[in-house]
Structure formats: C-alpha cells, structure tokens
mmCIF file of C-alpha atoms in Angstrom:
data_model
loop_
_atom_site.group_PDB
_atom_site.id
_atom_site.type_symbol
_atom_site.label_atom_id
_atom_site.label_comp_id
_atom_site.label_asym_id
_atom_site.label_seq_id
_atom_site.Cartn_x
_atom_site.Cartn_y
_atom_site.Cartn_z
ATOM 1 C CA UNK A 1 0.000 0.000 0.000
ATOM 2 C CA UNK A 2 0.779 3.677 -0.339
ATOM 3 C CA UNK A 3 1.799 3.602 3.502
ATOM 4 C CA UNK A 4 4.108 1.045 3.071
ATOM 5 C CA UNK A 5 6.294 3.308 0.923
ATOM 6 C CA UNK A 6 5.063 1.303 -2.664
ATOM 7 C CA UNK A 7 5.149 4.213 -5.344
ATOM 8 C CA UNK A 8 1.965 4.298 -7.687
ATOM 9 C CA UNK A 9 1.435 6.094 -10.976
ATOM 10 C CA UNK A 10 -1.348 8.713 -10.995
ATOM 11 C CA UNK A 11 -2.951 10.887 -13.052
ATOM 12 C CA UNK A 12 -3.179 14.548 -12.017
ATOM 13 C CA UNK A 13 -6.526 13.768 -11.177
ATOM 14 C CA UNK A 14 -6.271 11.341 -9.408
ATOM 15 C CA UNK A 15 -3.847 13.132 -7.613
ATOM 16 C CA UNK A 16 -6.244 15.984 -6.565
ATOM 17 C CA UNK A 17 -8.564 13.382 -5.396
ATOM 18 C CA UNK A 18 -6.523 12.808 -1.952
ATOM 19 C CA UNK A 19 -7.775 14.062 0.931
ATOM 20 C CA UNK A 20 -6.044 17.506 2.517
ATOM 21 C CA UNK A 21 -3.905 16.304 5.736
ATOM 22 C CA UNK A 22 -5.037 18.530 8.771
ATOM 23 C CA UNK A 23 -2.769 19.042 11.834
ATOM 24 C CA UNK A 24 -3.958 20.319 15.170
ATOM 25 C CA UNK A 25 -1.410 21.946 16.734
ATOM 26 C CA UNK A 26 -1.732 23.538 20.383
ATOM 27 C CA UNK A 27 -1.389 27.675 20.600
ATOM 28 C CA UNK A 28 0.329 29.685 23.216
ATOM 29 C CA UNK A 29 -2.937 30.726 24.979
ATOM 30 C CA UNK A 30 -4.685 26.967 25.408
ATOM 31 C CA UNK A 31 -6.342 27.121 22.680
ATOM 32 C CA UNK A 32 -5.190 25.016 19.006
ATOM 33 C CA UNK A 33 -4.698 26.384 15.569
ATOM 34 C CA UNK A 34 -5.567 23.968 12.254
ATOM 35 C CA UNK A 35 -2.464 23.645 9.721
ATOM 36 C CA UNK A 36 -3.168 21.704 6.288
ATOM 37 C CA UNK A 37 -0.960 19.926 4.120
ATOM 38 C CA UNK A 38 -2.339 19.227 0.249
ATOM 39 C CA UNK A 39 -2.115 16.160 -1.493
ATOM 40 C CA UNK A 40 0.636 17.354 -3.809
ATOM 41 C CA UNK A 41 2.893 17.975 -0.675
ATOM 42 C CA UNK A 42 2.685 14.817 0.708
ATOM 43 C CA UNK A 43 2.452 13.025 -2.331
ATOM 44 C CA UNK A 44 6.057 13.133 -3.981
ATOM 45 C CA UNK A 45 7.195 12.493 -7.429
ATOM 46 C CA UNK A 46 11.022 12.072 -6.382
ATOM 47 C CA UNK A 47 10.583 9.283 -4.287
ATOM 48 C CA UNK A 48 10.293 7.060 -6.981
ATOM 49 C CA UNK A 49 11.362 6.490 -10.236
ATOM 50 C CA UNK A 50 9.087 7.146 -13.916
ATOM 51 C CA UNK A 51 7.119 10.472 -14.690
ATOM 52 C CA UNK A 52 3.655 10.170 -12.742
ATOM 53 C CA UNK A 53 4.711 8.108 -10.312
ATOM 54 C CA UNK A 54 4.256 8.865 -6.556
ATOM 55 C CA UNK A 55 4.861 7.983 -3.101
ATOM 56 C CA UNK A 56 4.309 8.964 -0.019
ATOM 57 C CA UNK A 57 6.396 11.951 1.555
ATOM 58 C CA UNK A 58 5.719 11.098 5.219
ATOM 59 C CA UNK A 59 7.577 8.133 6.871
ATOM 60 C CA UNK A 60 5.735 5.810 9.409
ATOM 61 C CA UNK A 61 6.100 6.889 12.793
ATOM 62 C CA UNK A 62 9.766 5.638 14.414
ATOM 63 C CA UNK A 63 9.089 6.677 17.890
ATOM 64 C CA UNK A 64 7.933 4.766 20.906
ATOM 65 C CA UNK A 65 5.372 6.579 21.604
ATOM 66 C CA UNK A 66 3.807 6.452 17.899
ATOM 67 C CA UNK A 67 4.413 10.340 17.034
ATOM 68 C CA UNK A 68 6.095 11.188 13.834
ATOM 69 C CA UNK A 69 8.051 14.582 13.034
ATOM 70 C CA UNK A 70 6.373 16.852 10.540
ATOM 71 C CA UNK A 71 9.495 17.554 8.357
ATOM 72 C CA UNK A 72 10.146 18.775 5.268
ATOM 73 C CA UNK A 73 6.763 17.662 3.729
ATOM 74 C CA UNK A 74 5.223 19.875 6.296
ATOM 75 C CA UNK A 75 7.248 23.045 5.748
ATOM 76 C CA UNK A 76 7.039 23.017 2.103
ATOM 77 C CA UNK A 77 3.481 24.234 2.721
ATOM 78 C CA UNK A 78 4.624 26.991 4.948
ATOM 79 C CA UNK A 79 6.726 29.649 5.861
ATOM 80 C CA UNK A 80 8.044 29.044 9.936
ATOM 81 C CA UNK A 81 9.557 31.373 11.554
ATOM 82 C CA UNK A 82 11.605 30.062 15.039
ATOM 83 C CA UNK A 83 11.655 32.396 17.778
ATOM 84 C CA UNK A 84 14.073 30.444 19.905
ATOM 85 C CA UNK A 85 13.998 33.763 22.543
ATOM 86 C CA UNK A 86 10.407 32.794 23.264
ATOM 87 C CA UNK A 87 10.432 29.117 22.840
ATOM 88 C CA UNK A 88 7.759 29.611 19.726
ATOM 89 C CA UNK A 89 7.044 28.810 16.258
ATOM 90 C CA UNK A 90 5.049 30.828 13.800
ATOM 91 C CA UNK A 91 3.011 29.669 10.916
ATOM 92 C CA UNK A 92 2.374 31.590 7.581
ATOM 93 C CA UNK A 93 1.334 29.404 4.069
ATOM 94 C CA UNK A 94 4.042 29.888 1.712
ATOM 95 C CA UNK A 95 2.978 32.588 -0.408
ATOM 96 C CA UNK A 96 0.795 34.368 1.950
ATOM 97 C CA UNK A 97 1.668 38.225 2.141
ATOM 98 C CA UNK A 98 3.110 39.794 4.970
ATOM 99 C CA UNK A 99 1.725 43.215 3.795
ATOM 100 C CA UNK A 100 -1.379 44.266 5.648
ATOM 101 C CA UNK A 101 -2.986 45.598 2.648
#
C-alpha cells in the first residue's frame, strides 16, 4: 500500500482526489490552531522512479510513543519562523503576504 512506501502512478486527477492532511497543533494561549498539508505535498514524485509516479512523503512513525516529526513535507506548505527567545514557532502558508494591505 501507499503507507508502506510502494510508489503508484497517478494521473493529475487522481492526484487531486486525496484528501487535505489537517494538523492540530496547540497555541500559546490553550487554545489550538488547524495547519493543512495538500495532497501534492505529501504526495512526492522524487521518491520514486518514472514520470507520474508517486509515493508517499511522510515516513511511518519511528518513535515509541507512535508520534512522527512533521518535516520537510510539512514546511514546504509553509513559511516558519523560530523564535528560539520565546520558545515559539510561527506559521504563515508559503505565499501568503506579509503586507497588511
């Protein structure tokens, strides 16, 4: 299967056809925030070999307690910013604007 790290061909639309990946991540004031990944993130081309082809960008979780890390896959889909002073992270989906206008 496709979480078993097998690489399948598929069409672009059958691409689009994979669910969005939703995180909930806790804030800074108790409450959570929501952070999506798209199906073309996690879905990658250069894990396997042939045009079309795809496989799954996320390992299978290596820890003991069952928790993976949200790597690169994750961070293609958004700008972080780490504020090591303050112990925080900050979210922004690549190609948002910074400008308030």
């Amino acid at each position: 299967s496709l979480f078993e790290q097998y690489c399948y061909h598929l069409t672009p639309k059958q691409l689009a056809a994979f669910p969005t990946l939703g995180f909930e991540v806790p804030d800074m004031q108790g409450g959570t925030f929501f952070l999506e990944v798209p199906p073309d993130m996690y879905l990658q081309s250069n894990r396997c070999l042939g045009a079309g082809t795809y496989g799954l960008g996320i390992d299978p979780a290596l820890h003991a307690d069952g928790s993976t890390v949200l790597g690169d896959v994750f961070m293609q889909a958004y700008t972080i910013v780490h504020d090591r002073a303050q112990r925080r992270l900050g979210f922004a989906k690549t190609g948002d604007s910074c400008d308030p206008e």
